[in-house]
């Protein structure tokens, strides 16, 4: 029996030992899905707090139920450790580590490199490795292949197998989760793709094969670049409509009545999250090495990045129309999270809006039911969410709706506020037009 045949047999009968490197919002759900499919799973993460919680059978990821972790831990199907040496006994390893941007806007590959350097120490014949972290096309072949294979005198596609499979976890989503979201899989060689697909098919409903790791890497970037560019389009449309004196929300709702050939996106104060504002820049960065300027991405990113400044300019105009300068005015920002009804503040445009308001001398407070404290990573300021939101609404010269959390009573906010700038059309759910309210 060849190395490949032996490994495929172990993957199909679930005797293969599985390891997940990185136990965050991607890795932990994946570990649970593989464990519940019958594999023995070992999670590896340098964060001892995570490991200690998992050892007690507790989940720290809202999408992963503690009961699911507890059952797997008690059943001996899942354990977690900070010790990478467990990898010497593993057959199948999935790498689910962050790929953020550096402050310079370039890809930060440090998490992938450190996971890869650890794994390289324990590589052996008969392993399959799948990278899930969103990254630029070529990462799997240019970075992981030489480090994990050649340096260990292992021949890929014969002694070991390497593939890329983009993560598609949307935190908080309940209709599509790890197990029922189709999974794209592309190998360094066709055999690599076959082995990696055989592994994932044992746990995930639909595995969609592509011919190379690069095709899989690129498909993920298309998914999120598509969103970023279309959001940039409607953000620019909002600016054009304001100049034209046309209601952009009415225009978008009208266009969305078209039952085909149109997909609704809505303008906002900018792009937040750890995917949409970041993933496309991995592609444009890579294309620079081919002397190709990804103009769509650059332009959309420029428009989206400018939206916080545009929102502040609109607040300034609204106060001016009411005889007030922004400087010295009390401004309450509603919402710090990057999108409604979640507690994630990563890359949130709220932080930029608040920072710009502070720079212009406004007396700024914020409220977010999910986020009690915020701080600006580069500017260094810190703030606490106000305790009495409605009191702050009454006292503010301007209320800026930046994140349209469902829990807010927008009718009461309109009633108690002097002036509202609404960057999400949250007030539109209550009233189309109101003399106190201006919208993007
Ligand atoms: N946004 C807009 N207008 C829109 C949609 C989004 O301004 O029409 C803003 C949001 O407020 C947020 C940012 O863009 O600040 C990103 O929003 P998002 O809805 O794309 O949410 P994310 O960042 O959680 O994106 C994730 C992605 N999932 C993965 O990468 C696996 C994305 O591919 C999903 O399509 C998206 O969730 C989703 O559909 O919820």
GROMACS .gro file of C-alpha atoms and ligand atoms in nm:
model
  480
    1UNK     CA    1   0.000   0.000   0.000
    2UNK     CA    2   0.141   0.341  -0.097
    3UNK     CA    3   0.172   0.630   0.150
    4UNK     CA    4  -0.127   0.793  -0.020
    5UNK     CA    5  -0.343   0.480  -0.007
    6UNK     CA    6  -0.261   0.420   0.357
    7UNK     CA    7  -0.342   0.780   0.452
    8UNK     CA    8  -0.668   0.785   0.256
    9UNK     CA    9  -0.770   0.462   0.429
   10UNK     CA   10  -0.708   0.622   0.771
   11UNK     CA   11  -0.895   0.938   0.667
   12UNK     CA   12  -1.193   0.739   0.546
   13UNK     CA   13  -1.214   0.509   0.850
   14UNK     CA   14  -1.155   0.813   1.078
   15UNK     CA   15  -0.855   0.651   1.248
   16UNK     CA   16  -0.639   0.938   1.120
   17UNK     CA   17  -0.528   1.169   1.399
   18UNK     CA   18  -0.630   1.530   1.326
   19UNK     CA   19  -0.467   1.849   1.455
   20UNK     CA   20  -0.601   2.205   1.423
   21UNK     CA   21  -0.340   2.482   1.458
   22UNK     CA   22  -0.510   2.798   1.582
   23UNK     CA   23  -0.828   2.769   1.790
   24UNK     CA   24  -1.006   3.094   1.706
   25UNK     CA   25  -1.340   3.163   1.535
   26UNK     CA   26  -1.229   2.936   1.246
   27UNK     CA   27  -1.020   2.667   1.417
   28UNK     CA   28  -1.246   2.582   1.710
   29UNK     CA   29  -1.563   2.527   1.502
   30UNK     CA   30  -1.355   2.316   1.260
   31UNK     CA   31  -1.214   2.109   1.548
   32UNK     CA   32  -1.567   2.041   1.674
   33UNK     CA   33  -1.691   1.948   1.325
   34UNK     CA   34  -1.405   1.698   1.278
   35UNK     CA   35  -1.451   1.562   1.633
   36UNK     CA   36  -1.825   1.516   1.585
   37UNK     CA   37  -1.753   1.340   1.254
   38UNK     CA   38  -1.559   1.077   1.451
   39UNK     CA   39  -1.196   1.190   1.419
   40UNK     CA   40  -0.970   1.221   1.722
   41UNK     CA   41  -0.881   1.591   1.724
   42UNK     CA   42  -0.598   1.772   1.899
   43UNK     CA   43  -0.617   2.151   1.906
   44UNK     CA   44  -0.289   2.343   1.929
   45UNK     CA   45  -0.278   2.710   2.024
   46UNK     CA   46  -0.014   2.919   2.204
   47UNK     CA   47  -0.283   3.096   2.411
   48UNK     CA   48  -0.291   2.902   2.739
   49UNK     CA   49  -0.618   3.069   2.843
   50UNK     CA   50  -0.792   2.902   2.550
   51UNK     CA   51  -0.634   2.565   2.632
   52UNK     CA   52  -0.736   2.586   2.999
   53UNK     CA   53  -1.098   2.668   2.909
   54UNK     CA   54  -1.113   2.384   2.655
   55UNK     CA   55  -0.964   2.141   2.909
   56UNK     CA   56  -1.265   2.225   3.128
   57UNK     CA   57  -1.491   2.157   2.830
   58UNK     CA   58  -1.576   2.526   2.792
   59UNK     CA   59  -1.613   2.719   2.465
   60UNK     CA   60  -1.502   3.083   2.429
   61UNK     CA   61  -1.639   3.120   2.075
   62UNK     CA   62  -2.009   3.225   2.071
   63UNK     CA   63  -2.080   3.006   1.765
   64UNK     CA   64  -1.946   2.695   1.943
   65UNK     CA   65  -2.170   2.560   2.219
   66UNK     CA   66  -1.995   2.464   2.542
   67UNK     CA   67  -2.202   2.143   2.544
   68UNK     CA   68  -2.042   2.040   2.214
   69UNK     CA   69  -1.689   2.096   2.348
   70UNK     CA   70  -1.769   1.928   2.679
   71UNK     CA   71  -1.909   1.619   2.507
   72UNK     CA   72  -1.601   1.580   2.284
   73UNK     CA   73  -1.357   1.639   2.570
   74UNK     CA   74  -1.536   1.395   2.800
   75UNK     CA   75  -1.562   1.143   2.514
   76UNK     CA   76  -1.188   1.163   2.459
   77UNK     CA   77  -1.237   1.289   2.101
   78UNK     CA   78  -1.089   1.634   2.159
   79UNK     CA   79  -0.802   1.772   2.360
   80UNK     CA   80  -0.605   2.094   2.335
   81UNK     CA   81  -0.249   2.192   2.413
   82UNK     CA   82   0.011   2.465   2.372
   83UNK     CA   83   0.270   2.197   2.298
   84UNK     CA   84   0.338   2.175   1.923
   85UNK     CA   85   0.537   1.851   1.965
   86UNK     CA   86   0.206   1.659   1.959
   87UNK     CA   87   0.224   1.715   1.582
   88UNK     CA   88   0.482   1.435   1.550
   89UNK     CA   89   0.195   1.186   1.597
   90UNK     CA   90  -0.057   1.362   1.371
   91UNK     CA   91  -0.173   1.248   1.027
   92UNK     CA   92  -0.380   1.552   0.919
   93UNK     CA   93  -0.313   1.915   1.015
   94UNK     CA   94  -0.528   2.219   0.939
   95UNK     CA   95  -0.374   2.567   0.988
   96UNK     CA   96  -0.629   2.829   1.097
   97UNK     CA   97  -0.427   3.130   1.211
   98UNK     CA   98  -0.490   3.505   1.161
   99UNK     CA   99  -0.368   3.694   0.855
  100UNK     CA  100  -0.409   4.062   0.946
  101UNK     CA  101  -0.243   4.366   0.793
  102UNK     CA  102   0.058   4.547   0.937
  103UNK     CA  103   0.021   4.919   1.013
  104UNK     CA  104   0.191   4.981   0.676
  105UNK     CA  105  -0.101   4.806   0.505
  106UNK     CA  106   0.114   4.510   0.399
  107UNK     CA  107   0.019   4.147   0.479
  108UNK     CA  108   0.125   4.029   0.824
  109UNK     CA  109   0.234   3.668   0.758
  110UNK     CA  110   0.389   3.627   1.103
  111UNK     CA  111   0.115   3.395   1.234
  112UNK     CA  112   0.139   3.162   0.933
  113UNK     CA  113   0.520   3.163   0.951
  114UNK     CA  114   0.532   3.079   1.322
  115UNK     CA  115   0.276   2.798   1.284
  116UNK     CA  116   0.467   2.667   0.982
  117UNK     CA  117   0.804   2.684   1.163
  118UNK     CA  118   0.661   2.478   1.450
  119UNK     CA  119   0.494   2.225   1.219
  120UNK     CA  120   0.815   2.190   1.013
  121UNK     CA  121   0.986   2.042   1.320
  122UNK     CA  122   0.742   1.751   1.330
  123UNK     CA  123   0.669   1.679   0.962
  124UNK     CA  124   0.684   1.307   0.871
  125UNK     CA  125   0.582   1.078   0.589
  126UNK     CA  126   0.208   1.020   0.556
  127UNK     CA  127   0.082   1.368   0.655
  128UNK     CA  128  -0.173   1.592   0.487
  129UNK     CA  129  -0.159   1.967   0.563
  130UNK     CA  130  -0.434   2.215   0.474
  131UNK     CA  131  -0.392   2.594   0.508
  132UNK     CA  132  -0.724   2.774   0.576
  133UNK     CA  133  -0.605   3.127   0.654
  134UNK     CA  134  -0.701   3.385   0.393
  135UNK     CA  135  -0.385   3.490   0.211
  136UNK     CA  136  -0.238   3.604  -0.121
  137UNK     CA  137  -0.231   3.357  -0.414
  138UNK     CA  138   0.092   3.157  -0.407
  139UNK     CA  139   0.136   3.142  -0.027
  140UNK     CA  140   0.081   2.765  -0.003
  141UNK     CA  141   0.325   2.683  -0.284
  142UNK     CA  142   0.588   2.953  -0.222
  143UNK     CA  143   0.595   2.952   0.158
  144UNK     CA  144   0.462   2.624   0.302
  145UNK     CA  145   0.581   2.378   0.034
  146UNK     CA  146   0.956   2.441   0.065
  147UNK     CA  147   0.951   2.488   0.443
  148UNK     CA  148   0.744   2.179   0.526
  149UNK     CA  149   0.852   1.952   0.238
  150UNK     CA  150   1.189   2.013   0.081
  151UNK     CA  151   1.355   2.106   0.412
  152UNK     CA  152   1.236   1.773   0.550
  153UNK     CA  153   1.335   1.578   0.238
  154UNK     CA  154   0.970   1.486   0.187
  155UNK     CA  155   0.829   1.476  -0.167
  156UNK     CA  156   0.492   1.646  -0.190
  157UNK     CA  157   0.222   1.435  -0.354
  158UNK     CA  158   0.408   1.117  -0.256
  159UNK     CA  159   0.538   1.135   0.102
  160UNK     CA  160   0.300   1.411   0.216
  161UNK     CA  161   0.011   1.617   0.079
  162UNK     CA  162  -0.049   1.993   0.086
  163UNK     CA  163  -0.361   2.194  -0.004
  164UNK     CA  164  -0.541   2.526   0.053
  165UNK     CA  165  -0.904   2.549   0.161
  166UNK     CA  166  -1.039   2.899   0.237
  167UNK     CA  167  -1.230   2.946   0.562
  168UNK     CA  168  -1.586   3.072   0.517
  169UNK     CA  169  -1.686   3.126   0.878
  170UNK     CA  170  -1.926   3.415   0.926
  171UNK     CA  171  -1.934   3.474   1.303
  172UNK     CA  172  -2.288   3.484   1.439
  173UNK     CA  173  -2.445   3.329   1.131
  174UNK     CA  174  -2.665   3.030   1.212
  175UNK     CA  175  -2.799   2.923   0.872
  176UNK     CA  176  -2.458   2.852   0.719
  177UNK     CA  177  -2.196   2.712   0.956
  178UNK     CA  178  -1.871   2.517   0.910
  179UNK     CA  179  -2.044   2.185   0.843
  180UNK     CA  180  -2.292   2.303   0.574
  181UNK     CA  181  -2.099   2.580   0.398
  182UNK     CA  182  -1.946   2.440   0.078
  183UNK     CA  183  -1.567   2.413   0.116
  184UNK     CA  184  -1.333   2.489  -0.175
  185UNK     CA  185  -1.021   2.267  -0.184
  186UNK     CA  186  -0.715   2.307  -0.407
  187UNK     CA  187  -0.398   2.095  -0.383
  188UNK     CA  188  -0.037   2.166  -0.470
  189UNK     CA  189  -0.075   1.861  -0.696
  190UNK     CA  190  -0.387   1.680  -0.807
  191UNK     CA  191  -0.308   1.395  -0.569
  192UNK     CA  192  -0.271   1.646  -0.284
  193UNK     CA  193  -0.616   1.781  -0.364
  194UNK     CA  194  -0.759   1.429  -0.373
  195UNK     CA  195  -0.616   1.338  -0.031
  196UNK     CA  196  -0.719   1.668   0.133
  197UNK     CA  197  -1.069   1.640  -0.015
  198UNK     CA  198  -1.096   1.280   0.114
  199UNK     CA  199  -1.020   1.417   0.462
  200UNK     CA  200  -1.266   1.707   0.460
  201UNK     CA  201  -1.541   1.503   0.291
  202UNK     CA  202  -1.543   1.293   0.606
  203UNK     CA  203  -1.683   1.589   0.801
  204UNK     CA  204  -1.812   1.865   0.571
  205UNK     CA  205  -2.116   1.821   0.349
  206UNK     CA  206  -1.986   1.972   0.026
  207UNK     CA  207  -1.621   1.989  -0.079
  208UNK     CA  208  -1.567   2.171  -0.410
  209UNK     CA  209  -1.240   2.066  -0.578
  210UNK     CA  210  -1.035   2.316  -0.781
  211UNK     CA  211  -0.720   2.228  -0.974
  212UNK     CA  212  -0.458   2.418  -0.772
  213UNK     CA  213  -0.394   2.580  -0.434
  214UNK     CA  214  -0.370   2.915  -0.614
  215UNK     CA  215  -0.722   2.878  -0.756
  216UNK     CA  216  -0.852   2.812  -0.404
  217UNK     CA  217  -0.657   3.107  -0.259
  218UNK     CA  218  -0.787   3.334  -0.537
  219UNK     CA  219  -1.151   3.221  -0.504
  220UNK     CA  220  -1.158   3.343  -0.144
  221UNK     CA  221  -1.014   3.680  -0.241
  222UNK     CA  222  -1.274   3.714  -0.517
  223UNK     CA  223  -1.554   3.649  -0.265
  224UNK     CA  224  -1.448   3.927  -0.031
  225UNK     CA  225  -1.314   4.167  -0.295
  226UNK     CA  226  -1.656   4.143  -0.461
  227UNK     CA  227  -1.814   4.267  -0.138
  228UNK     CA  228  -1.558   4.539  -0.072
  229UNK     CA  229  -1.587   4.685  -0.422
  230UNK     CA  230  -1.968   4.682  -0.423
  231UNK     CA  231  -1.977   4.849  -0.084
  232UNK     CA  232  -1.736   5.109  -0.223
  233UNK     CA  233  -1.974   5.160  -0.516
  234UNK     CA  234  -2.275   5.234  -0.295
  235UNK     CA  235  -2.065   5.451  -0.067
  236UNK     CA  236  -1.967   5.665  -0.366
  237UNK     CA  237  -2.330   5.658  -0.480
  238UNK     CA  238  -2.427   5.803  -0.140
  239UNK     CA  239  -2.185   6.091  -0.190
  240UNK     CA  240  -2.316   6.153  -0.544
  241UNK     CA  241  -2.682   6.137  -0.429
  242UNK     CA  242  -2.616   6.393  -0.155
  243UNK     CA  243  -2.476   6.631  -0.418
  244UNK     CA  244  -2.777   6.562  -0.640
  245UNK     CA  245  -3.026   6.603  -0.354
  246UNK     CA  246  -3.148   6.246  -0.410
  247UNK     CA  247  -3.218   5.996  -0.130
  248UNK     CA  248  -2.964   5.715  -0.182
  249UNK     CA  249  -3.164   5.475   0.037
  250UNK     CA  250  -3.471   5.521  -0.181
  251UNK     CA  251  -3.259   5.470  -0.492
  252UNK     CA  252  -3.106   5.146  -0.362
  253UNK     CA  253  -3.442   5.011  -0.246
  254UNK     CA  254  -3.582   5.085  -0.591
  255UNK     CA  255  -3.292   4.914  -0.769
  256UNK     CA  256  -3.333   4.615  -0.536
  257UNK     CA  257  -3.684   4.556  -0.671
  258UNK     CA  258  -3.511   4.416  -0.980
  259UNK     CA  259  -3.549   4.039  -0.931
  260UNK     CA  260  -3.238   3.955  -1.134
  261UNK     CA  261  -2.900   4.104  -1.217
  262UNK     CA  262  -2.873   4.319  -0.906
  263UNK     CA  263  -2.744   4.254  -0.551
  264UNK     CA  264  -2.826   4.502  -0.274
  265UNK     CA  265  -2.548   4.664  -0.076
  266UNK     CA  266  -2.595   4.963   0.154
  267UNK     CA  267  -2.371   5.263   0.221
  268UNK     CA  268  -2.222   5.315   0.564
  269UNK     CA  269  -1.955   5.489   0.769
  270UNK     CA  270  -1.679   5.266   0.633
  271UNK     CA  271  -1.561   4.906   0.628
  272UNK     CA  272  -1.495   4.708   0.943
  273UNK     CA  273  -1.419   4.348   1.030
  274UNK     CA  274  -1.122   4.123   0.985
  275UNK     CA  275  -1.212   4.009   0.634
  276UNK     CA  276  -1.363   4.262   0.396
  277UNK     CA  277  -1.131   4.559   0.446
  278UNK     CA  278  -0.824   4.334   0.463
  279UNK     CA  279  -0.850   4.038   0.225
  280UNK     CA  280  -0.857   4.242  -0.101
  281UNK     CA  281  -0.537   4.422   0.003
  282UNK     CA  282  -0.359   4.085   0.014
  283UNK     CA  283  -0.442   4.052  -0.357
  284UNK     CA  284  -0.343   4.406  -0.455
  285UNK     CA  285  -0.020   4.367  -0.258
  286UNK     CA  286   0.066   4.043  -0.441
  287UNK     CA  287  -0.012   4.198  -0.780
  288UNK     CA  288   0.246   4.471  -0.716
  289UNK     CA  289   0.515   4.200  -0.751
  290UNK     CA  290   0.379   4.146  -1.104
  291UNK     CA  291   0.392   4.521  -1.167
  292UNK     CA  292   0.015   4.519  -1.190
  293UNK     CA  293  -0.190   4.789  -1.015
  294UNK     CA  294  -0.526   4.644  -0.897
  295UNK     CA  295  -0.710   4.971  -0.961
  296UNK     CA  296  -1.062   4.855  -0.864
  297UNK     CA  297  -0.938   4.742  -0.523
  298UNK     CA  298  -0.728   5.053  -0.467
  299UNK     CA  299  -1.013   5.288  -0.564
  300UNK     CA  300  -1.280   5.105  -0.359
  301UNK     CA  301  -1.045   5.091  -0.062
  302UNK     CA  302  -0.980   5.466  -0.095
  303UNK     CA  303  -1.356   5.541  -0.102
  304UNK     CA  304  -1.435   5.308   0.190
  305UNK     CA  305  -1.143   5.436   0.397
  306UNK     CA  306  -1.262   5.793   0.342
  307UNK     CA  307  -1.617   5.730   0.465
  308UNK     CA  308  -1.547   5.806   0.835
  309UNK     CA  309  -1.411   6.148   0.727
  310UNK     CA  310  -1.716   6.201   0.507
  311UNK     CA  311  -1.949   6.117   0.799
  312UNK     CA  312  -1.772   6.369   1.024
  313UNK     CA  313  -1.798   6.637   0.752
  314UNK     CA  314  -2.172   6.575   0.732
  315UNK     CA  315  -2.205   6.601   1.113
  316UNK     CA  316  -2.013   6.930   1.099
  317UNK     CA  317  -2.251   7.062   0.828
  318UNK     CA  318  -2.557   6.951   1.024
  319UNK     CA  319  -2.438   7.129   1.339
  320UNK     CA  320  -2.347   7.433   1.133
  321UNK     CA  321  -2.699   7.443   0.990
  322UNK     CA  322  -2.819   7.455   1.351
  323UNK     CA  323  -2.585   7.738   1.440
  324UNK     CA  324  -2.328   7.526   1.617
  325UNK     CA  325  -1.961   7.458   1.558
  326UNK     CA  326  -1.843   7.100   1.586
  327UNK     CA  327  -1.568   7.222   1.816
  328UNK     CA  328  -1.704   7.226   2.168
  329UNK     CA  329  -2.027   7.049   2.073
  330UNK     CA  330  -2.135   6.736   2.260
  331UNK     CA  331  -2.148   6.445   2.016
  332UNK     CA  332  -2.278   6.097   2.105
  333UNK     CA  333  -2.173   5.811   1.877
  334UNK     CA  334  -2.414   5.516   1.884
  335UNK     CA  335  -2.241   5.187   1.805
  336UNK     CA  336  -1.875   5.084   1.821
  337UNK     CA  337  -1.902   4.734   1.670
  338UNK     CA  338  -1.815   4.701   1.301
  339UNK     CA  339  -2.160   4.564   1.219
  340UNK     CA  340  -2.493   4.534   1.403
  341UNK     CA  341  -2.566   4.304   1.696
  342UNK     CA  342  -2.213   4.171   1.751
  343UNK     CA  343  -1.935   4.258   1.997
  344UNK     CA  344  -1.651   4.276   1.743
  345UNK     CA  345  -1.477   4.610   1.710
  346UNK     CA  346  -1.190   4.505   1.479
  347UNK     CA  347  -1.123   4.765   1.207
  348UNK     CA  348  -1.451   4.928   1.311
  349UNK     CA  349  -1.513   5.263   1.133
  350UNK     CA  350  -1.666   5.384   1.461
  351UNK     CA  351  -1.315   5.418   1.602
  352UNK     CA  352  -1.216   5.637   1.307
  353UNK     CA  353  -1.531   5.850   1.336
  354UNK     CA  354  -1.470   5.900   1.710
  355UNK     CA  355  -1.101   5.977   1.652
  356UNK     CA  356  -1.180   6.238   1.386
  357UNK     CA  357  -1.450   6.400   1.604
  358UNK     CA  358  -1.202   6.422   1.892
  359UNK     CA  359  -0.938   6.570   1.663
  360UNK     CA  360  -1.183   6.846   1.566
  361UNK     CA  361  -1.250   6.936   1.927
  362UNK     CA  362  -1.592   6.778   1.973
  363UNK     CA  363  -1.680   6.652   2.322
  364UNK     CA  364  -1.733   6.289   2.224
  365UNK     CA  365  -1.907   6.006   2.408
  366UNK     CA  366  -2.011   5.669   2.274
  367UNK     CA  367  -2.258   5.395   2.359
  368UNK     CA  368  -2.257   5.031   2.251
  369UNK     CA  369  -2.452   4.764   2.441
  370UNK     CA  370  -2.203   4.499   2.331
  371UNK     CA  371  -1.880   4.691   2.379
  372UNK     CA  372  -1.821   4.846   2.723
  373UNK     CA  373  -1.475   4.985   2.648
  374UNK     CA  374  -1.286   5.095   2.338
  375UNK     CA  375  -0.935   5.220   2.272
  376UNK     CA  376  -0.757   5.340   1.962
  377UNK     CA  377  -0.460   5.114   1.881
  378UNK     CA  378  -0.248   5.389   1.724
  379UNK     CA  379  -0.386   5.715   1.875
  380UNK     CA  380  -0.389   5.563   2.224
  381UNK     CA  381  -0.714   5.713   2.360
  382UNK     CA  382  -0.957   5.502   2.568
  383UNK     CA  383  -1.332   5.545   2.635
  384UNK     CA  384  -1.610   5.370   2.823
  385UNK     CA  385  -1.960   5.325   2.688
  386UNK     CA  386  -2.193   5.576   2.859
  387UNK     CA  387  -2.410   5.417   3.128
  388UNK     CA  388  -2.731   5.609   3.057
  389UNK     CA  389  -2.769   5.616   2.680
  390UNK     CA  390  -3.094   5.815   2.664
  391UNK     CA  391  -2.960   6.080   2.903
  392UNK     CA  392  -2.658   6.114   2.674
  393UNK     CA  393  -2.893   6.141   2.373
  394UNK     CA  394  -3.083   6.425   2.540
  395UNK     CA  395  -2.764   6.612   2.633
  396UNK     CA  396  -2.590   6.572   2.296
  397UNK     CA  397  -2.585   6.847   2.035
  398UNK     CA  398  -2.552   6.569   1.776
  399UNK     CA  399  -2.617   6.195   1.787
  400UNK     CA  400  -2.430   5.994   1.521
  401UNK     CA  401  -2.570   5.648   1.442
  402UNK     CA  402  -2.268   5.448   1.326
  403UNK     CA  403  -2.379   5.091   1.405
  404UNK     CA  404  -2.749   5.009   1.375
  405UNK     CA  405  -2.788   4.761   1.660
  406UNK     CA  406  -3.139   4.614   1.672
  407UNK     CA  407  -3.170   4.675   2.047
  408UNK     CA  408  -3.183   5.052   2.001
  409UNK     CA  409  -3.526   5.221   2.025
  410UNK     CA  410  -3.485   5.456   1.730
  411UNK     CA  411  -3.824   5.624   1.782
  412UNK     CA  412  -3.722   5.722   2.137
  413UNK     CA  413  -3.380   5.835   2.016
  414UNK     CA  414  -3.539   6.061   1.754
  415UNK     CA  415  -3.781   6.198   2.014
  416UNK     CA  416  -3.507   6.280   2.264
  417UNK     CA  417  -3.231   6.399   2.033
  418UNK     CA  418  -3.169   6.752   1.904
  419UNK     CA  419  -2.996   6.641   1.582
  420UNK     CA  420  -2.917   6.295   1.445
  421UNK     CA  421  -2.677   6.202   1.168
  422UNK     CA  422  -2.774   5.852   1.066
  423UNK     CA  423  -2.504   5.670   0.863
  424UNK     CA  424  -2.700   5.341   0.847
  425UNK     CA  425  -3.056   5.452   0.776
  426UNK     CA  426  -3.151   5.296   1.110
  427UNK     CA  427  -3.406   5.576   1.161
  428UNK     CA  428  -3.554   5.484   0.824
  429UNK     CA  429  -3.719   5.186   0.994
  430UNK     CA  430  -3.919   5.435   1.205
  431UNK     CA  431  -3.970   5.738   0.984
  432UNK     CA  432  -3.877   5.821   0.622
  433UNK     CA  433  -3.802   6.186   0.691
  434UNK     CA  434  -3.771   6.389   1.012
  435UNK     CA  435  -3.646   6.746   1.061
  436UNK     CA  436  -3.405   6.626   1.331
  437UNK     CA  437  -3.254   6.353   1.114
  438UNK     CA  438  -3.003   6.368   0.831
  439UNK     CA  439  -2.883   6.050   0.660
  440UNK     CA  440  -2.590   5.944   0.446
  441LIG     N1  441  -2.103   4.676   0.501
  441LIG     C1  442  -2.156   4.789   0.440
  441LIG     N2  443  -2.253   4.772   0.345
  441LIG     C2  444  -2.297   4.648   0.308
  441LIG     C3  445  -2.242   4.535   0.371
  441LIG     C4  446  -2.145   4.551   0.467
  441LIG     O1  447  -2.118   4.901   0.470
  441LIG     O2  448  -2.387   4.640   0.223
  441LIG     C5  449  -1.998   4.693   0.600
  441LIG     C6  450  -2.036   4.636   0.735
  441LIG     O3  451  -2.100   4.734   0.814
  441LIG     C7  452  -1.899   4.599   0.793
  441LIG     C8  453  -1.819   4.559   0.671
  441LIG     O4  454  -1.886   4.618   0.558
  441LIG     O5  455  -1.840   4.709   0.856
  441LIG     C9  456  -1.810   4.408   0.650
  441LIG     O6  457  -1.941   4.360   0.658
  441LIG     P1  458  -1.981   4.209   0.610
  441LIG     O7  459  -2.131   4.203   0.607
  441LIG     O8  460  -1.908   4.174   0.489
  441LIG     O9  461  -1.941   4.123   0.734
  441LIG     P2  462  -1.807   4.046   0.767
  441LIG    O10  463  -1.689   4.133   0.769
  441LIG    O11  464  -1.838   3.970   0.890
  441LIG    O12  465  -1.789   3.950   0.641
  441LIG    C10  466  -1.811   3.815   0.657
  441LIG    C11  467  -1.736   3.751   0.545
  441LIG     N3  468  -1.725   3.611   0.570
  441LIG    C12  469  -1.608   3.547   0.543
  441LIG    O13  470  -1.511   3.604   0.498
  441LIG    C13  471  -1.605   3.404   0.569
  441LIG    C14  472  -1.809   3.774   0.413
  441LIG    O14  473  -1.751   3.691   0.310
  441LIG    C15  474  -1.952   3.739   0.426
  441LIG    O15  475  -2.018   3.761   0.300
  441LIG    C16  476  -2.014   3.829   0.531
  441LIG    O16  477  -1.951   3.792   0.655
  441LIG    C17  478  -2.164   3.809   0.541
  441LIG    O17  479  -2.226   3.784   0.436
  441LIG    O18  480  -2.217   3.828   0.651
   0.00000   0.00000   0.00000
